[in-house]
Short mmCIF file of C-alpha atoms and ligand atoms in Angstrom, two decimals:
data_model
loop_
_atom_site.label_atom_id
_atom_site.label_comp_id
_atom_site.label_asym_id
_atom_site.label_seq_id
_atom_site.Cartn_x
_atom_site.Cartn_y
_atom_site.Cartn_z
CA UNK A 219 145.68 105.47 148.73
CA UNK A 220 147.74 106.08 151.93
CA UNK A 221 146.34 108.23 154.71
CA UNK A 222 148.91 110.91 153.92
CA UNK A 223 148.07 110.81 150.21
CA UNK A 224 144.40 111.27 151.18
CA UNK A 225 145.26 114.20 153.41
CA UNK A 226 147.36 115.67 150.60
CA UNK A 227 144.43 115.29 148.19
CA UNK A 228 142.03 116.92 150.67
CA UNK A 229 144.34 119.91 151.12
CA UNK A 230 145.01 120.09 147.39
CA UNK A 231 141.33 120.10 146.55
CA UNK A 232 140.89 123.19 148.71
CA UNK A 233 142.99 125.27 146.28
CA UNK A 234 142.67 123.39 142.98
CA UNK A 235 139.67 125.43 141.73
CA UNK A 236 141.23 128.82 142.62
CA UNK A 237 142.25 130.71 139.48
CA UNK A 238 141.71 127.75 137.17
CA UNK A 239 140.72 128.68 133.61
CA UNK A 240 137.72 126.61 132.54
CA UNK A 241 138.78 126.48 128.88
CA UNK A 242 142.51 125.73 129.12
CA UNK A 243 142.53 123.98 132.53
CA UNK A 244 145.55 126.14 133.29
CA UNK A 245 145.90 128.69 136.08
CA UNK A 246 145.71 132.48 136.00
CA UNK A 247 147.13 133.25 139.44
CA UNK A 248 149.01 136.49 138.87
CA UNK A 249 150.65 138.05 141.94
CA UNK A 250 148.29 140.11 144.10
CA UNK A 251 145.30 139.57 141.82
CA UNK A 252 142.04 138.06 143.10
CA UNK A 253 142.97 134.36 142.66
CA UNK A 254 146.38 134.75 144.26
CA UNK A 255 144.93 136.87 147.06
CA UNK A 256 142.45 134.03 147.64
CA UNK A 257 145.38 131.62 147.95
CA UNK A 258 147.03 134.00 150.42
CA UNK A 259 143.89 133.82 152.53
CA UNK A 260 144.09 130.02 152.29
CA UNK A 261 147.75 130.25 153.43
CA UNK A 262 146.73 132.29 156.47
CA UNK A 263 143.93 129.84 157.27
CA UNK A 264 146.33 126.87 157.06
CA UNK A 265 148.72 128.64 159.40
CA UNK A 266 146.00 129.61 161.83
CA UNK A 267 144.68 126.03 161.82
CA UNK A 268 148.15 125.00 163.06
CA UNK A 269 148.67 127.81 165.54
CA UNK A 270 151.37 129.35 163.34
CA UNK A 271 151.45 133.16 163.46
CA UNK A 272 151.82 134.78 160.03
CA UNK A 273 154.05 137.77 159.39
CA UNK A 274 154.93 139.69 156.24
CA UNK A 275 158.15 141.49 155.37
CA UNK A 276 156.52 144.50 153.74
CA UNK A 277 157.39 143.14 150.28
CA UNK A 278 154.35 140.91 149.85
CA UNK A 279 156.06 137.77 151.18
CA UNK A 280 154.22 135.76 153.85
CA UNK A 281 155.87 133.74 156.65
CA UNK A 282 154.05 131.25 158.91
CA UNK A 283 156.06 130.51 162.07
CA UNK A 284 156.27 127.30 164.07
CA UNK A 285 158.36 128.96 166.73
CA UNK A 286 158.21 132.68 167.51
CA UNK A 287 156.92 135.75 165.80
CA UNK A 288 155.47 135.63 169.27
CA UNK A 289 154.23 132.09 168.99
CA UNK A 290 157.41 131.38 171.03
CA UNK A 291 158.40 127.68 171.25
CA UNK A 292 159.97 125.65 169.74
CA UNK A 293 163.52 125.89 170.99
CA UNK A 294 165.19 129.18 171.67
CA UNK A 295 162.67 131.00 169.50
CA UNK A 296 161.38 132.50 172.69
CA UNK A 297 164.45 134.68 172.64
CA UNK A 298 162.66 136.59 169.86
CA UNK A 299 164.27 138.91 167.28
CA UNK A 300 167.57 138.03 165.74
CA UNK A 301 168.46 136.11 168.89
CA UNK A 302 165.84 133.54 167.94
CA UNK A 303 167.99 132.70 164.94
CA UNK A 304 168.70 129.41 163.19
CA UNK A 305 165.21 129.10 161.78
CA UNK A 306 164.65 126.53 159.04
CA UNK A 307 162.73 128.13 156.20
CA UNK A 308 160.69 126.15 153.69
CA UNK A 309 157.83 127.01 151.29
CA UNK A 310 157.62 128.32 147.72
CA UNK A 311 155.23 130.57 145.74
CA UNK A 312 151.50 130.81 144.96
CA UNK A 313 151.56 132.72 141.67
CA UNK A 314 151.55 131.09 138.23
CA UNK A 315 152.50 131.82 134.65
CA UNK A 316 149.51 132.39 132.32
CA UNK A 317 147.65 129.08 132.01
CA UNK A 318 150.34 127.43 134.10
CA UNK A 319 150.17 124.09 135.85
CA UNK A 320 148.68 123.40 139.26
CA UNK A 321 151.83 122.25 141.02
CA UNK A 322 154.49 124.84 140.15
CA UNK A 323 154.69 126.76 143.43
CA UNK A 324 151.71 125.67 145.51
CA UNK A 325 153.04 122.11 145.86
CA UNK A 326 155.92 123.43 147.96
CA UNK A 327 153.53 125.25 150.29
CA UNK A 328 150.88 122.54 150.68
CA UNK A 329 153.69 120.04 151.30
CA UNK A 330 155.32 122.30 153.90
CA UNK A 331 152.17 122.56 156.00
CA UNK A 332 151.60 118.80 155.76
CA UNK A 333 155.25 118.19 156.70
CA UNK A 334 154.69 120.25 159.88
CA UNK A 335 151.70 118.00 160.61
CA UNK A 336 153.87 114.90 160.10
CA UNK A 337 156.52 116.23 162.47
CA UNK A 338 153.98 117.09 165.13
CA UNK A 339 152.22 113.71 164.77
CA UNK A 340 155.60 112.04 165.29
CA UNK A 341 156.14 114.08 168.44
CA UNK A 342 159.07 116.01 166.95
CA UNK A 343 160.36 118.76 169.21
CA UNK A 344 162.27 121.28 167.05
CA UNK A 345 165.04 123.17 168.81
CA UNK A 346 164.74 126.03 166.33
CA UNK A 347 161.85 127.62 164.43
CA UNK A 348 160.35 126.08 161.29
CA UNK A 349 158.92 128.71 158.97
CA UNK A 350 156.73 128.29 155.87
CA UNK A 351 157.10 131.05 153.27
CA UNK A 352 154.96 132.18 150.34
CA UNK A 353 157.12 134.39 148.13
CA UNK A 354 155.35 136.95 145.95
CA UNK A 355 155.71 137.23 142.14
CA UNK A 356 158.06 134.29 141.67
CA UNK A 357 157.07 133.88 138.03
CA UNK A 358 157.37 137.53 137.08
CA UNK A 359 154.21 136.97 135.02
CA UNK A 360 152.58 140.22 136.16
CA UNK A 361 155.43 142.68 136.83
CA UNK A 362 158.14 141.19 134.57
CA UNK A 363 160.86 140.40 137.12
CA UNK A 364 160.93 136.78 138.37
CA UNK A 365 161.51 136.02 142.06
CA UNK A 366 160.57 139.62 142.85
CA UNK A 367 159.63 138.85 146.47
CA UNK A 368 162.75 136.89 147.34
CA UNK A 369 164.92 139.45 145.52
CA UNK A 370 163.36 142.20 147.64
CA UNK A 371 163.84 140.24 150.87
CA UNK A 372 167.53 139.63 150.12
CA UNK A 373 168.21 143.10 148.76
CA UNK A 374 168.92 141.85 145.25
CA UNK A 375 166.52 144.38 143.75
CA UNK A 376 166.10 148.00 144.74
CA UNK A 377 162.66 148.59 146.32
CA UNK A 378 162.18 151.77 144.29
CA UNK A 379 162.77 149.86 141.05
CA UNK A 380 160.36 147.16 142.24
CA UNK A 381 157.77 149.74 143.29
CA UNK A 382 157.74 151.18 139.77
CA UNK A 383 157.35 147.90 137.88
CA UNK A 384 154.03 147.92 136.05
CA UNK A 385 151.70 145.22 134.76
CA UNK A 386 150.03 145.20 131.32
CA UNK A 387 147.25 147.46 132.64
CA UNK A 388 149.80 149.95 134.00
CA UNK A 389 149.26 149.06 137.66
CA UNK A 390 152.49 149.44 139.63
CA UNK A 391 153.77 146.81 142.05
CA UNK A 392 153.54 149.40 144.82
CA UNK A 393 149.87 150.04 143.99
CA UNK A 394 149.11 146.33 143.88
CA UNK A 395 150.97 145.81 147.16
CA UNK A 396 149.26 148.82 148.71
CA UNK A 397 152.56 150.35 149.81
CA UNK A 398 156.14 150.96 148.68
CA UNK A 399 157.92 147.62 149.17
CA UNK A 400 160.08 147.64 152.31
CA UNK A 401 163.10 146.03 150.62
CA UNK A 402 165.80 144.01 152.39
CA UNK A 403 165.18 143.18 156.04
CA UNK A 404 168.38 141.70 157.50
CA UNK A 405 166.76 141.43 160.93
CA UNK A 406 164.36 138.97 159.31
CA UNK A 407 166.54 137.21 156.73
CA UNK A 408 169.34 136.78 159.30
CA UNK A 409 166.94 134.69 161.37
CA UNK A 410 166.91 131.96 158.70
CA UNK A 411 169.76 129.45 158.85
CA UNK A 412 168.67 127.29 155.91
CA UNK A 413 166.03 127.27 153.18
CA UNK A 414 164.63 124.09 151.62
CA UNK A 415 162.14 124.47 148.79
CA UNK A 416 160.09 121.53 147.56
CA UNK A 417 158.97 121.87 143.94
CA UNK A 418 157.43 119.77 141.21
CA UNK A 419 160.12 118.69 138.78
CA UNK A 420 159.92 120.63 135.51
CA UNK A 421 161.33 117.83 133.41
CA UNK A 422 161.52 114.04 133.23
CA UNK A 423 164.73 113.19 135.08
CA UNK A 424 162.89 111.57 138.01
CA UNK A 425 160.68 109.62 135.62
CA UNK A 426 163.79 108.30 133.91
CA UNK A 427 165.43 107.60 137.28
CA UNK A 428 162.31 105.83 138.56
CA UNK A 429 162.41 107.97 141.72
CA UNK A 430 159.51 109.91 143.33
CA UNK A 431 161.78 112.53 144.91
CA UNK A 432 165.08 114.12 143.90
CA UNK A 433 167.49 116.76 145.22
CA UNK A 434 168.64 119.74 143.15
CA UNK A 435 172.31 120.32 142.53
CA UNK A 436 172.26 123.54 140.53
CA UNK A 437 170.22 126.06 138.54
CA UNK A 438 171.40 127.14 135.10
CA UNK A 439 172.21 130.84 134.68
CA UNK A 440 169.38 132.50 132.79
CA UNK A 441 167.77 135.81 131.99
CA UNK A 442 165.16 137.78 130.07
CA UNK A 443 165.84 140.36 127.35
CA UNK A 444 163.26 142.67 125.74
CA UNK A 445 163.69 143.13 121.94
CA UNK A 446 161.92 146.24 120.64
CA UNK A 447 161.64 146.39 116.83
CA UNK A 448 160.41 149.63 115.28
CA UNK A 449 159.43 149.97 111.59
CA UNK A 450 156.82 151.88 109.70
CA UNK A 451 153.14 151.13 110.15
CA UNK A 452 151.35 151.18 106.81
CA UNK A 453 148.46 149.84 104.75
CA UNK A 454 148.61 146.10 104.01
CA UNK A 455 146.98 146.57 100.62
CA UNK A 456 148.60 149.64 99.15
CA UNK A 457 152.19 149.44 100.41
CA UNK A 458 154.55 147.79 97.92
CA UNK A 459 156.72 145.02 99.44
CA UNK A 460 159.90 146.87 98.43
CA UNK A 461 158.75 150.00 100.29
CA UNK A 462 158.06 148.33 103.59
CA UNK A 463 160.00 148.63 106.88
CA UNK A 464 158.24 145.71 108.51
CA UNK A 465 159.37 144.82 112.11
CA UNK A 466 157.48 141.52 111.87
CA UNK A 467 160.10 140.32 109.40
CA UNK A 468 162.91 141.22 111.81
CA UNK A 469 160.96 139.54 114.62
CA UNK A 470 160.46 136.33 112.63
CA UNK A 471 164.16 136.18 111.81
CA UNK A 472 165.08 136.85 115.46
CA UNK A 473 162.98 133.92 116.66
CA UNK A 474 164.60 131.57 114.15
CA UNK A 475 168.06 132.88 115.05
CA UNK A 476 167.40 132.32 118.77
CA UNK A 477 166.36 128.74 118.11
CA UNK A 478 169.38 128.02 115.91
CA UNK A 479 171.98 129.69 118.17
CA UNK A 480 170.61 127.82 121.20
CA UNK A 481 170.75 124.47 119.44
CA UNK A 482 174.32 125.13 118.34
CA UNK A 483 175.31 125.64 122.00
CA UNK A 484 173.19 123.02 123.76
CA UNK A 485 171.41 125.94 125.42
CA UNK A 486 167.73 126.93 125.69
CA UNK A 487 166.21 130.02 124.04
CA UNK A 488 162.53 130.83 123.99
CA UNK A 489 160.49 133.68 122.54
CA UNK A 490 157.10 133.00 124.08
CA UNK A 491 155.75 136.50 124.43
CA UNK A 492 155.21 139.11 121.72
CA UNK A 493 153.31 142.40 121.48
CA UNK A 494 152.44 143.92 118.07
CA UNK A 495 151.28 147.46 117.36
CA UNK A 496 148.72 148.15 115.95
CA UNK A 497 148.08 144.38 115.76
CA UNK A 498 145.63 144.74 112.87
CA UNK A 499 145.15 142.17 110.12
CA UNK A 500 145.30 144.81 107.38
CA UNK A 501 148.18 146.92 108.67
CA UNK A 502 151.95 146.51 108.39
CA UNK A 503 153.04 146.67 112.05
CA UNK A 504 154.75 149.80 113.35
CA UNK A 505 156.42 148.03 116.28
CA UNK A 506 156.94 144.49 117.47
CA UNK A 507 158.18 143.83 121.00
CA UNK A 508 159.24 140.35 122.03
CA UNK A 509 160.99 138.80 125.01
CA UNK A 510 163.87 136.37 124.84
CA UNK A 511 164.22 133.86 127.70
CA UNK A 512 167.72 132.42 127.43
CA UNK A 513 169.38 129.77 129.60
CA UNK A 514 172.60 127.79 129.43
CA UNK A 515 174.68 125.50 131.63
CA UNK A 516 177.50 128.06 131.85
CA UNK A 517 177.46 131.88 132.07
CA UNK A 518 179.84 132.34 129.12
CA UNK A 519 177.65 130.14 126.94
CA UNK A 520 174.63 132.22 127.95
CA UNK A 521 176.47 135.45 127.17
CA UNK A 522 177.60 134.16 123.76
CA UNK A 523 174.07 132.96 122.97
CA UNK A 524 172.46 136.31 123.72
CA UNK A 525 175.22 138.21 121.88
CA UNK A 526 174.74 135.99 118.83
CA UNK A 527 170.96 136.46 118.80
CA UNK A 528 171.40 140.21 119.27
CA UNK A 529 173.91 140.39 116.40
CA UNK A 530 171.71 138.36 114.04
CA UNK A 531 168.67 140.49 114.91
CA UNK A 532 170.63 143.71 114.36
CA UNK A 533 171.91 142.45 110.99
CA UNK A 534 168.39 141.61 109.89
CA UNK A 535 167.09 144.96 111.18
CA UNK A 536 169.56 146.75 108.91
CA UNK A 537 168.25 144.75 105.92
CA UNK A 538 164.62 145.45 106.87
CA UNK A 539 165.18 149.14 107.63
CA UNK A 540 163.90 148.63 111.14
CA UNK A 541 165.37 149.82 114.44
CA UNK A 542 166.29 147.39 117.23
CA UNK A 543 166.65 148.05 120.95
CA UNK A 544 167.60 145.19 123.29
CA UNK A 545 167.06 145.72 127.03
CA UNK A 546 168.00 143.18 129.73
CA UNK A 547 165.03 142.79 132.09
CA UNK A 548 166.35 140.20 134.56
CA UNK A 549 169.45 138.13 135.02
CA UNK A 550 169.98 135.15 137.27
CA UNK A 551 173.55 133.94 137.82
CA UNK A 552 174.32 130.22 138.06
CA UNK A 553 173.28 128.67 141.36
CA UNK A 554 175.22 125.81 142.90
CA UNK A 555 173.21 124.71 145.89
CA UNK A 556 175.12 124.19 149.13
CA UNK A 557 177.09 121.02 148.37
CA UNK A 558 177.23 119.87 151.97
CA UNK A 559 173.51 120.32 152.50
CA UNK A 560 172.65 118.79 149.12
CA UNK A 561 174.85 115.75 149.79
CA UNK A 562 173.43 115.34 153.28
CA UNK A 563 169.83 115.41 151.97
CA UNK A 564 170.55 113.10 149.03
CA UNK A 565 172.04 110.58 151.45
CA UNK A 566 169.23 111.03 153.98
CA UNK A 567 166.60 110.46 151.31
CA UNK A 568 168.57 108.06 149.11
CA UNK A 569 167.43 110.33 146.29
CA UNK A 570 169.05 111.21 142.95
CA UNK A 571 170.68 114.63 142.51
CA UNK A 572 169.82 116.63 139.39
CA UNK A 573 170.38 120.12 137.93
CA UNK A 574 167.57 122.23 136.60
CA UNK A 575 167.10 124.96 133.99
CA UNK A 576 164.22 126.46 135.97
CA UNK A 577 164.61 129.45 138.25
CA UNK A 578 163.31 129.42 141.81
CA UNK A 579 163.24 131.55 144.95
CA UNK A 580 165.69 128.99 146.31
CA UNK A 581 168.09 130.21 143.62
CA UNK A 582 167.88 133.73 145.03
CA UNK A 583 168.18 132.76 148.69
CA UNK A 584 171.12 130.47 147.89
CA UNK A 585 173.22 133.63 147.62
CA UNK A 586 172.47 134.42 151.24
CA UNK A 587 172.14 131.14 153.18
CA UNK A 588 172.61 127.37 152.78
CA UNK A 589 169.78 126.36 150.47
CA UNK A 590 168.53 123.13 148.96
CA UNK A 591 165.66 122.00 146.75
CA UNK A 592 163.63 118.82 146.66
CA UNK A 593 161.88 117.80 143.44
CA UNK A 594 158.75 115.66 143.15
CA UNK A 595 158.32 113.46 140.07
CA UNK A 596 156.23 114.89 137.23
CA UNK A 597 155.04 112.02 134.99
CA UNK A 598 154.55 114.27 131.96
CA UNK A 599 157.73 116.27 132.64
CA UNK A 600 155.77 119.23 131.28
CA UNK A 601 155.54 122.52 133.19
CA UNK A 602 154.29 126.07 132.66
CA UNK A 603 151.34 124.30 131.06
CA UNK A 604 148.07 122.68 132.16
CA UNK A 605 149.75 119.35 131.33
CA UNK A 606 152.00 119.64 134.41
CA UNK A 607 151.30 116.70 136.69
CA UNK A 608 152.18 114.77 139.85
CA UNK A 609 150.49 111.77 141.48
CA UNK A 610 149.08 111.99 145.00
CA UNK A 611 151.36 109.14 146.06
CA UNK A 612 154.46 110.96 144.80
CA UNK A 613 153.27 114.17 146.46
CA UNK A 614 152.88 112.20 149.70
CA UNK A 615 156.42 110.88 149.22
CA UNK A 616 157.50 114.50 148.84
CA UNK A 617 155.82 115.42 152.13
CA UNK A 618 157.55 112.54 153.90
CA UNK A 619 160.89 113.58 152.41
CA UNK A 620 160.40 117.22 153.39
CA UNK A 621 159.36 116.21 156.92
CA UNK A 622 162.53 114.12 157.26
CA UNK A 623 164.63 117.02 156.03
CA UNK A 624 162.97 119.48 158.40
CA UNK A 625 163.39 117.02 161.26
CA UNK A 626 167.08 116.66 160.35
CA UNK A 627 167.61 120.43 160.20
CA UNK A 628 165.35 121.69 162.99
CA UNK A 629 165.36 118.96 165.63
CA UNK A 630 169.06 118.32 166.17
O1 LIG B 212 161.03 130.74 134.74
C1 LIG B 212 161.38 129.94 135.58
O2 LIG B 212 162.38 129.24 135.42
C2 LIG B 212 160.61 129.76 136.87
O3 LIG B 212 159.59 128.83 136.63
N1 LIG B 212 160.08 131.01 137.33
MN1 LIG B 213 157.45 128.41 137.22
MN1 LIG B 214 158.09 127.63 140.55
#
């Protein structure tokens, strides 16, 4: 194993146990809960170890600065404030989906700190700040809106709406954060000239290409819709089938319709989350709530897909005597990463360029500043699952690639 791969493994082993579920082997690192707070402490310790001051934007996002936030050098960072602009931002997120994989998020942060080490060991002398970010609630697994932290930073979500988002226990984002989120901070976001996020690939394209590292070209448009189905709760034993208004029937048909309509369009539709009331073995449900995650290569395909699923669900609801309410919870427009930056990095790294159906903070920041993504090969191609994987050697290759990109963007 190379020295860098060993250093990666040592850093990785510091966080690997945090929030890991002993039974599934997956991670339960919900935003601002104990495991994720523990990782935030680790983030601060990594920064401190490198003499990188850490700031927050009042939204729960963390920023470790190599260059100003009063650490001053490198470059003109000493000018402070917006004058110390041109910063190169990198990093990712620390939170996970329920029983998610180890690499989705943290790999981008561990790699960023190690890339700073590589640059320093090579004697690099950045002429503008290099900043490592940890964005809060990227997965939306606790408060329901993905990329919540980066959407707050860029002003894509209203801080009052964010403040009122609640988790399954009814805890609001503001309560979990300990304050009303500050919202957009142009004085901060204007300081960043580019953002490069390194992330484990959530697919097998790099396996098929035989490449350890790739560059993202685009993110599919995608969104989340809540389907609320209301029927009539009743006794499982005494209620005749003909007398039932059973929302579970409408739910079952909706799931099948989503699968079929997605296949017909070469799109992706998933119903992976459902809540049943009263959720009793011997009771006909009164309500069933489920969430549709829909994604497609083009916005019009996505719109048609969701409209078709909605129409099929409504038709079935009429047959079942149930009531349907569909509420959009989040929408992410298509992201085409900065073509010039993407091309420059693909050439620099001699790496393949590939689209993704997965959302990322980079997809949010791409609306505000030149943004790129690097992917690290995932031998299983599986993600949002304990089966997500990456080898230490490929992770080391990712660190080298990120260091080269940061050197290219911050040292010239
Ligand atoms: O859902 C997504 O695409 C991302 O992993 N948050
Ligand atoms: Mn994810
Ligand atoms: Mn992610």
